C-alpha positions as CSV (number, residue, x, y, z in Angstrom):
1,X,10.0,-5.6,11.0
2,X,12.1,-5.7,8.2
3,X,15.6,-6.9,6.7
4,X,17.9,-5.5,3.4
5,X,19.0,-9.7,3.9
6,X,18.0,-12.7,5.9
7,X,20.3,-12.9,9.0
8,X,21.0,-9.4,8.9
9,X,21.7,-8.6,12.9
10,X,19.3,-5.3,12.7
11,X,16.3,-4.2,11.3
12,X,16.1,-2.1,8.9
13,X,12.3,-0.7,9.5
14,X,9.2,-1.9,10.4
15,X,5.7,-2.1,9.2
16,X,2.7,-1.6,11.2
17,X,-0.6,-3.6,10.4
18,X,-3.9,-1.8,11.0
19,X,-7.2,-3.3,9.3
20,X,-9.0,-2.5,6.1
21,X,-11.6,0.2,7.1
22,X,-8.5,2.3,8.1
23,X,-6.7,1.7,4.0
24,X,-4.8,-1.5,4.8
25,X,-4.6,-3.4,1.4
26,X,-3.3,-6.9,0.2
27,X,-3.1,-7.3,-3.4
28,X,-1.2,-9.8,-5.9
29,X,1.5,-8.2,-8.3
30,X,2.4,-5.3,-8.2
31,X,0.9,-1.5,-8.5
32,X,-0.4,-0.1,-12.1
33,X,2.5,1.8,-13.7
34,X,5.0,-0.2,-11.9
35,X,7.4,-3.0,-14.2
36,X,6.6,-6.5,-12.3
37,X,10.1,-7.9,-10.8
38,X,11.9,-10.5,-11.7
39,X,10.0,-13.9,-10.5
40,X,6.6,-13.1,-11.3
41,X,5.5,-13.7,-7.5
42,X,4.9,-10.0,-6.2
43,X,2.3,-8.9,-4.0
44,X,2.0,-5.4,-2.8
45,X,0.4,-4.4,0.9
46,X,-1.1,-0.5,0.3
47,X,-0.9,1.2,4.3
48,X,-2.3,4.7,4.5
49,X,1.2,6.9,4.7
50,X,2.5,4.1,1.8
51,X,2.5,1.6,-0.4
52,X,5.3,-2.0,-0.1
53,X,6.2,-3.7,-2.6
54,X,7.3,-7.0,-1.8
55,X,9.0,-11.0,-4.3
56,X,8.6,-14.2,-2.2
57,X,10.6,-16.8,-4.0
58,X,7.8,-19.4,-5.4
59,X,3.5,-18.6,-5.3
60,X,3.0,-21.0,-2.2
61,X,5.3,-18.6,-0.4
62,X,3.7,-15.3,-1.7
63,X,0.6,-17.0,-0.9
64,X,0.5,-18.0,2.4
65,X,2.6,-14.2,2.9
66,X,-1.4,-13.0,1.7
67,X,-2.8,-15.0,4.2
68,X,-1.2,-13.9,7.0
69,X,-1.5,-10.1,6.6
70,X,-5.5,-10.7,5.4
71,X,-5.5,-12.6,8.2
72,X,-3.8,-9.5,10.5
73,X,-5.7,-7.1,8.5
74,X,-9.0,-8.7,8.6
75,X,-9.5,-8.6,13.0
76,X,-11.3,-5.7,13.9
77,X,-8.2,-3.7,15.3
78,X,-7.3,-0.6,15.0
79,X,-3.6,0.5,13.9
80,X,-1.2,1.7,16.5
81,X,-1.6,4.7,17.3
82,X,2.2,7.2,16.5
83,X,2.3,6.4,20.8
84,X,2.6,2.7,20.6
85,X,5.1,3.1,17.8
86,X,7.3,4.9,18.8
87,X,7.1,2.7,21.9
88,X,8.3,-0.2,20.0
89,X,10.9,1.6,18.2
90,X,12.4,2.5,21.3
91,X,11.9,-0.3,23.5
92,X,13.6,-2.9,19.9
93,X,16.6,0.2,20.0
94,X,16.8,-0.1,23.8
95,X,17.0,-3.9,23.5
96,X,20.1,-3.9,20.5
97,X,22.1,-1.0,22.2
98,X,22.4,-3.5,25.9
99,X,24.3,-5.7,24.7
100,X,26.1,-8.2,26.9
101,X,29.7,-9.4,26.7
102,X,29.4,-13.0,25.9
103,X,34.0,-14.8,25.3
104,X,35.0,-11.3,26.0
105,X,38.5,-12.3,25.5
106,X,37.3,-13.3,22.1
107,X,36.2,-10.3,21.4
108,X,31.9,-11.3,20.8
109,X,29.5,-10.1,21.7
110,X,25.5,-11.0,22.5
111,X,22.6,-9.3,21.8
112,X,19.6,-9.3,24.7
113,X,15.8,-10.8,23.8
114,X,13.7,-8.4,22.2
115,X,11.0,-10.0,23.3
116,X,10.3,-10.7,27.8
117,X,10.7,-14.6,27.9
118,X,7.5,-15.7,28.8
C-alpha cells in the first residue's frame, strides 16, 4: 500500500509484487526520457502493469528500499492472481469501513486492525 502523506489514514492504492521472470524490476534513477527528481535519490519499480517512480530522502534510504523490493522480486514465487488482488482490496476496504466508536461523546472514531491478530 502507498499513501499521499506519511500519516494519512487511508491508503491511496497498492502495488503487488511478483518475481523477475514476470517482468518485475527495480532500477536506480528514473526511466529514460524522464527528468530526475530534485533530490536525486529516485528509483524505479517496473511491473507488468505500469512503471512506478519513487523518491527517497537519502542514498542509504534509496538503497534500503531497493534492496527490500529486490528481495521480494528475486523470490521464486509468482505474482498474485487478480482474484487474490481483489480479495486483498476488499479486506482493506472492509477493515476501514468497520469503525468502532471510541470516545463517541467527543466525536472520535477508531479503526479496526487491517491484519489479523496472531
